XYZ file of C-alpha atoms in Angstrom:
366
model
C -11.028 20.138 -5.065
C -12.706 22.279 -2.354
C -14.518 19.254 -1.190
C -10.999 17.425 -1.082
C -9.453 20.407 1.080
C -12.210 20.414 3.444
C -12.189 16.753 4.065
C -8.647 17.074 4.664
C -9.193 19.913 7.511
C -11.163 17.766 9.130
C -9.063 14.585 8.737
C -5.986 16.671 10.287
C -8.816 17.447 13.312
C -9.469 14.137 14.067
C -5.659 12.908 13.487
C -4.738 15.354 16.218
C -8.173 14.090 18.595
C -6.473 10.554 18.230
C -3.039 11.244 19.394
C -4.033 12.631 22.381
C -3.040 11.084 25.245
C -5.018 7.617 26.147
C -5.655 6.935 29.776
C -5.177 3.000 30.111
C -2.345 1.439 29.040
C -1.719 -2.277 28.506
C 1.794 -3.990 27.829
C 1.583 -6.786 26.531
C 4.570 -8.439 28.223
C 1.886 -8.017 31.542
C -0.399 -10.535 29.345
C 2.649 -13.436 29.123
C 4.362 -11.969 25.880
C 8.454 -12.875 26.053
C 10.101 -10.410 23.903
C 12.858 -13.080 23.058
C 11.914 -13.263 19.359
C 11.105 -17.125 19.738
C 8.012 -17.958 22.238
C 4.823 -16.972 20.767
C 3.362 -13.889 21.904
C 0.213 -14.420 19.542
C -2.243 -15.556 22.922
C -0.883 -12.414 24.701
C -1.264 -9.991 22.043
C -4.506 -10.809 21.430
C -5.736 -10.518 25.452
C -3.930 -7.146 25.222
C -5.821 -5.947 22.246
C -9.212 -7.589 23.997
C -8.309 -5.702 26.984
C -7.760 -2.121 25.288
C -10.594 -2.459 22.981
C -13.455 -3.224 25.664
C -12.183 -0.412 27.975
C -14.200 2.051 29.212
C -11.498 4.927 28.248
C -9.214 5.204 25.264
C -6.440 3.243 25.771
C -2.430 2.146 24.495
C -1.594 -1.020 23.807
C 2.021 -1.322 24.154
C 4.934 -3.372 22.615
C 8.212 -2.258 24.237
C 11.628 -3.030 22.759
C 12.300 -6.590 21.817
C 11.376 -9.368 19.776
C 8.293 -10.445 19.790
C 7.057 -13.654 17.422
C 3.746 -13.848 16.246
C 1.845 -16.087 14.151
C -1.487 -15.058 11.802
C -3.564 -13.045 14.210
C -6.859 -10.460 13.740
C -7.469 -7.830 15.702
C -10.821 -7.419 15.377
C -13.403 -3.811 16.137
C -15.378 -2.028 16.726
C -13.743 -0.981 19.987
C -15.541 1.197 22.674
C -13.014 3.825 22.378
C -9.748 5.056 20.498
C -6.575 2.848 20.583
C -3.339 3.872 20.118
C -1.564 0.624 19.329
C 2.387 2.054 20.126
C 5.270 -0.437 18.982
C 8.578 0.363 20.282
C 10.242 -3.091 19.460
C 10.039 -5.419 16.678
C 7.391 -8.308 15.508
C 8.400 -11.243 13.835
C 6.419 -14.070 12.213
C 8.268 -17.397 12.032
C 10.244 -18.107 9.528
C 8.715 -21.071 8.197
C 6.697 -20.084 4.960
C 4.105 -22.258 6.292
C 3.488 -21.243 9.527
C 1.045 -18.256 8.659
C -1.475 -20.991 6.523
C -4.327 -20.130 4.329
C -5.846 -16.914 5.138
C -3.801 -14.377 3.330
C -3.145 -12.416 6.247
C -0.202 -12.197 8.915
C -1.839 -9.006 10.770
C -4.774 -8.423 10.223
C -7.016 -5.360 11.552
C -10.941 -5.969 10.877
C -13.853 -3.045 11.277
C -11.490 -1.213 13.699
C -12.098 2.595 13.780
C -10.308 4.791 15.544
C -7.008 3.547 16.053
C -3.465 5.135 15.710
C 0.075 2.810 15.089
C 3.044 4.554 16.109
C 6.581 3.474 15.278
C 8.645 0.078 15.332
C 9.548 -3.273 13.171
C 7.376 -5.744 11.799
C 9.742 -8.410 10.002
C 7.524 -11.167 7.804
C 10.844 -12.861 7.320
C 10.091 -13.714 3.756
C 13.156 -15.061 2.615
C 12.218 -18.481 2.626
C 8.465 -18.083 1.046
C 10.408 -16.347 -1.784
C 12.837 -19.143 -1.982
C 9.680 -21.395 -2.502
C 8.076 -19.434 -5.036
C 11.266 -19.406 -7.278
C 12.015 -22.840 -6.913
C 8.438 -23.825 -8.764
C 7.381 -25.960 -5.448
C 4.160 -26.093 -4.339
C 3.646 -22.733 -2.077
C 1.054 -21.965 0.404
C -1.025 -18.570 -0.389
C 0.808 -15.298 0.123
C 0.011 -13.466 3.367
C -0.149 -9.699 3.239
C 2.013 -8.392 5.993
C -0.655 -5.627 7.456
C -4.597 -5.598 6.053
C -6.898 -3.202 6.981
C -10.439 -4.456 6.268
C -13.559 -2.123 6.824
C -11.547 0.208 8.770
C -12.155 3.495 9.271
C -9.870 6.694 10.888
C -6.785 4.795 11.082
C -3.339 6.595 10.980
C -0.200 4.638 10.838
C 3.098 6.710 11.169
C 6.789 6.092 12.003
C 6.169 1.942 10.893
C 9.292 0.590 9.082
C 7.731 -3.410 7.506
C 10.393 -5.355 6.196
C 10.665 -8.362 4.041
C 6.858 -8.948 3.491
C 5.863 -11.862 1.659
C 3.155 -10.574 -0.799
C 1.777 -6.989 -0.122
C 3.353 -5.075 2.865
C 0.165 -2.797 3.492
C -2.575 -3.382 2.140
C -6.319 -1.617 2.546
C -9.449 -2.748 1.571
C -13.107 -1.322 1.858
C -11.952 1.626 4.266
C -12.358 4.913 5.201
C -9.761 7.985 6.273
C -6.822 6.054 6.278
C -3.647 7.840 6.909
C 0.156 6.610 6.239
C 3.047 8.549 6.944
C 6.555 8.581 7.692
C 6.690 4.801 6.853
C 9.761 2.555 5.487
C 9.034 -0.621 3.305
C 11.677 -2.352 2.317
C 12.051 -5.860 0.002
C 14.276 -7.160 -1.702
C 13.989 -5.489 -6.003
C 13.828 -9.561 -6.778
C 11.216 -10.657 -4.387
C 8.064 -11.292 -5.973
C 4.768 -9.331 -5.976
C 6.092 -7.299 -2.763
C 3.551 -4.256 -3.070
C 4.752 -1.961 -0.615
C 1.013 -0.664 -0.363
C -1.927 -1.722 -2.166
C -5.577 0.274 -1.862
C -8.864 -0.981 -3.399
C -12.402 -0.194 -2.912
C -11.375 2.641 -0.576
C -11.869 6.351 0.416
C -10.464 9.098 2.241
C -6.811 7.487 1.543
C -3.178 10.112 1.985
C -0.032 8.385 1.694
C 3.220 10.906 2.872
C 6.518 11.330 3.668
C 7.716 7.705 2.982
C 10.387 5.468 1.590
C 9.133 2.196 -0.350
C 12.019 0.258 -1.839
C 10.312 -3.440 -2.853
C 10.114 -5.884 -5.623
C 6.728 -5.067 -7.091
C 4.740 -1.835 -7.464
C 5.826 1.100 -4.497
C 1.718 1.481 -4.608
C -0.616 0.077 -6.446
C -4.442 1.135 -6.775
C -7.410 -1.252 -7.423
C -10.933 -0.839 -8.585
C -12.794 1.461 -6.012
C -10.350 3.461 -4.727
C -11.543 7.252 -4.985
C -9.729 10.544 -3.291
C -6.764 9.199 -3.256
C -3.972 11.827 -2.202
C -0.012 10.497 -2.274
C 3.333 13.048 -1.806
C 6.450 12.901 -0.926
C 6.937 9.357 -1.562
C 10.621 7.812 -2.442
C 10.218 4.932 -4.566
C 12.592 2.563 -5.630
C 14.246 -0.002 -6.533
C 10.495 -0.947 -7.555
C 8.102 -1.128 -10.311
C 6.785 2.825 -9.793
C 3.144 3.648 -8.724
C 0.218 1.580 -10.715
C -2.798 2.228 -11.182
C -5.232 -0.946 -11.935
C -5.241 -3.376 -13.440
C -8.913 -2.098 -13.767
C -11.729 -3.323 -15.667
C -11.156 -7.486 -15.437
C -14.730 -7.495 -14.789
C -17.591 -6.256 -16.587
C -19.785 -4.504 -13.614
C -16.380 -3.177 -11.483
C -15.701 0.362 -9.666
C -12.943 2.591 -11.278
C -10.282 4.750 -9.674
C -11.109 8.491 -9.422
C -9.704 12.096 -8.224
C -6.390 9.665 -7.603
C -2.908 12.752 -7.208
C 0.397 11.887 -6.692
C 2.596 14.741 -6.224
C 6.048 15.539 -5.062
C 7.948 12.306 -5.157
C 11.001 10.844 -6.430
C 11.952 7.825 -8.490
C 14.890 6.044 -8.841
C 16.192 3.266 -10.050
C 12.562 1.455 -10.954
C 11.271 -0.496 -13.588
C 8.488 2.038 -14.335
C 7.586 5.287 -13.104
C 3.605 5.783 -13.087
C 1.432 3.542 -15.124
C -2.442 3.388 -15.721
C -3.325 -0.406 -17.108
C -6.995 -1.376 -17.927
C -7.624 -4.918 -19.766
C -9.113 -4.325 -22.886
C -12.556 -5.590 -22.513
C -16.328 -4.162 -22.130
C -16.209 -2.485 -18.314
C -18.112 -0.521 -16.122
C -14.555 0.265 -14.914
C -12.430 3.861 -16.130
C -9.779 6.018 -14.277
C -10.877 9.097 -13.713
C -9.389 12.524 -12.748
C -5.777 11.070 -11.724
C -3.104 13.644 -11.594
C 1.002 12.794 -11.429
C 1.895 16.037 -10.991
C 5.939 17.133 -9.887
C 7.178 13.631 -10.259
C 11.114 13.238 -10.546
C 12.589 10.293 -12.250
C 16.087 8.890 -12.303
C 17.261 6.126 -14.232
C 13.681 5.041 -14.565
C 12.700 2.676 -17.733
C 9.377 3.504 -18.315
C 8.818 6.678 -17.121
C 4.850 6.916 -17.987
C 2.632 3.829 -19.420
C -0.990 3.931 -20.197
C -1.838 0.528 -20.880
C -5.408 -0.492 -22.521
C -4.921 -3.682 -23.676
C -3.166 -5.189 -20.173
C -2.354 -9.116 -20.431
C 0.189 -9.581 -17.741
C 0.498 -13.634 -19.261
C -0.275 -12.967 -23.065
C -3.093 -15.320 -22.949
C -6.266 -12.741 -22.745
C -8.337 -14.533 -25.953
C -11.266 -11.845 -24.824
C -9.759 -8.771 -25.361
C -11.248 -6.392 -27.390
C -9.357 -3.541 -28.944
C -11.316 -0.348 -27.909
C -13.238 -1.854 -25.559
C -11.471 -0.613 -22.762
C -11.806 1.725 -20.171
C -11.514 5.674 -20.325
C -8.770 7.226 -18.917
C -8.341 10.710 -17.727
C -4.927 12.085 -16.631
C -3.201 15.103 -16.151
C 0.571 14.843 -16.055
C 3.543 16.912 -15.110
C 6.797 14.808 -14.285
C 10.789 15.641 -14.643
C 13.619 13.560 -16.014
C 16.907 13.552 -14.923
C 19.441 13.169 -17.727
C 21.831 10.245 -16.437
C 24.964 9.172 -18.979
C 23.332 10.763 -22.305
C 20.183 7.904 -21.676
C 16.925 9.517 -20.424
C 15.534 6.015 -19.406
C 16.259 1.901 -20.696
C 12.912 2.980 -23.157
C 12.755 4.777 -26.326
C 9.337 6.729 -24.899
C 8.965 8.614 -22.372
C 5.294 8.328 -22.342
C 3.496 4.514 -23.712
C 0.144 4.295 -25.015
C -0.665 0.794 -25.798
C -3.868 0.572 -27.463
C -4.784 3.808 -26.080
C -8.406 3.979 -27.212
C -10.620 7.286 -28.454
C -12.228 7.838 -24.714
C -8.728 9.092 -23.220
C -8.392 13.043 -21.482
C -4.642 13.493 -21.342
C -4.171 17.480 -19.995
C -1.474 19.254 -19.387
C 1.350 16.642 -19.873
C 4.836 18.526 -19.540
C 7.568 16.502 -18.866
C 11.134 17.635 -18.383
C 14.610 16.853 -19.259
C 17.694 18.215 -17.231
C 20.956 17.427 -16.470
């Protein structure tokens, strides 16, 4: 823990070295964007970005009120200095489902380090993609509405992303990664809407935000290690996940993973741990859920070691799983003479010998 606290004085340091003021400033409307919400702004975005990352001085790269449509796009690092990227209007993608094709991305920020995202809209208009899916058609691949790929010292704070198609946020293989302040919002019937999804990452804090989406408010993959999440409002939603972990035989676990100080209501489950049930180099280690308040949740607490989200896992092996080690203190608010749509407040399934479960306390009140 003293590591933790020490690596999060000097993540607050740097936070407060990036949001000083930058000293060039491009807009993109001066690089042919049209913030009419129907001529593509993807060309001019892109010269902004090219122009703010080779300057010789940190620099802003501004979107002022508006709409502004944009297709699939990367904004690729390393940059020469710090950006603040500073979005005062909204971004749109168009609304055919097609239109973002086969990469998986919409926006998409690759090896950029040092960069701050302040405020506005980003709309993935993802009411027709979901329409598709439902329908049993033939879909394109889901695009994840923001990636962050081998990015370091990012902080992202006042965003609202709406209507995402597959994973609103989503961070891969990065360092010091900061959300805040954010607002994530899908419809509770659109499919595998993750409002923020981590793997193979460190350094992560998640704060002061509102996550109401179809799928998981966060979910963590293999690799993710000091992982720190408060304050979070989640739901409607399927709660905070952890895994699945341990599909693959030589695959990173989750470790020193808290979640503290947030509120559910309304969602499927509250927090869950799922591993498949197969030999893994894969475990969950040191995760804490610690001051968690549910309301009208179903499954308040699941640890799952036999996962098998289609029932079709021939492989398994009962105790074969990975080891799980939790600490747990969560509240339940009393709605209507029903604690929650389950009999248990806290599911083991297949829970095997290899489990730590400390300091569990969970409370009822009215």
């Amino acid at each position: 823990m003293a590591k933790l606290a020490v690596s999060c004085i000097l993540f607050i340091f740097f936070i407060n070295t990036l949001f000083q003021s930058a000293s060039a400033a491009y807009n993109v409307i001066n690089f042919g964007a049209k913030p009419d919400g129907k001529s593509d702004a993807t060309q001019a975005f892109l010269r902004a970005w090219s122009s703010a990352c080779y300057s010789n001085s940190p620099a802003t790269l501004h979107v002022p009120r508006g709409l502004f449509l944009v297709k699939s796009i990367s904004f690729n690092g390393p940059c020469r200095h710090r950006i603040v990227f500073q979005i005062d209007g909204t971004i749109i993608a168009p609304s055919s489902y097609w239109s973002l094709g086969n990469s998986g991305f919409w926006i998409l920020f690759y090896k950029v380090n040092r960069l701050s995202i302040h405020g506005g809209t980003i709309d993935a208009t993802g009411a027709g993609y979901w329409a598709c899916r439902k329908s049993g058609k033939s879909c394109p691949p889901p695009t994840r509405s923001i990636s962050f790929v081998g990015a370091s010292n990012i902080v992202v704070s006042g965003l609202t992303s709406i209507n995402s198609r597959f994973f609103h946020i989503a961070i891969d293989e990065c360092v010091n990664i900061m959300l805040r302040k954010l607002k994530i919002n899908a419809p509770s019937w659109s499919p595998n809407t993750d409002g923020i999804h981590i793997q193979s990452s460190s350094g992560i804090t998640i704060s002061n935000s509102t996550i109401m989406t179809g799928d998981d408010c966060i979910s963590v993959g293999p690799g993710t290690k000091n992982l720190w999440i408060e304050r979070i409002a989640c739901g409607p939603g399927h709660g905070i996940s952890i895994g699945s972990l341990g599909a693959y035989a030589a695959e990173d676990g989750a470790k020193n993973v808290t979640v503290t100080d947030s509120i559910f209501t309304g969602t499927q489950n509250g927090v869950r741990i799922k591993t498949w049930a197969r030999p893994s180099n894969g475990f969950a280690r040191n995760i804490r859920f610690r001051n968690i308040i549910m309301t009208k949740v179903f499954n308040p607490i699941i640890i799952d070691q036999n996962y098998c989200p289609d029932n079709h896992c021939p492989h398994q092996e009962l105790g074969g799983g990975q080891s799980v080690a939790v600490d747990i203190t969560t509240k339940y608010k009393k709605e209507h003479q029903q604690t929650s749509g389950s009999k248990f407040w806290l599911q083991f399934k297949q829970a095997v010998h290899r489990n730590q479960i400390t300091g569990h306390k969970a409370y009822l009140f009215q």
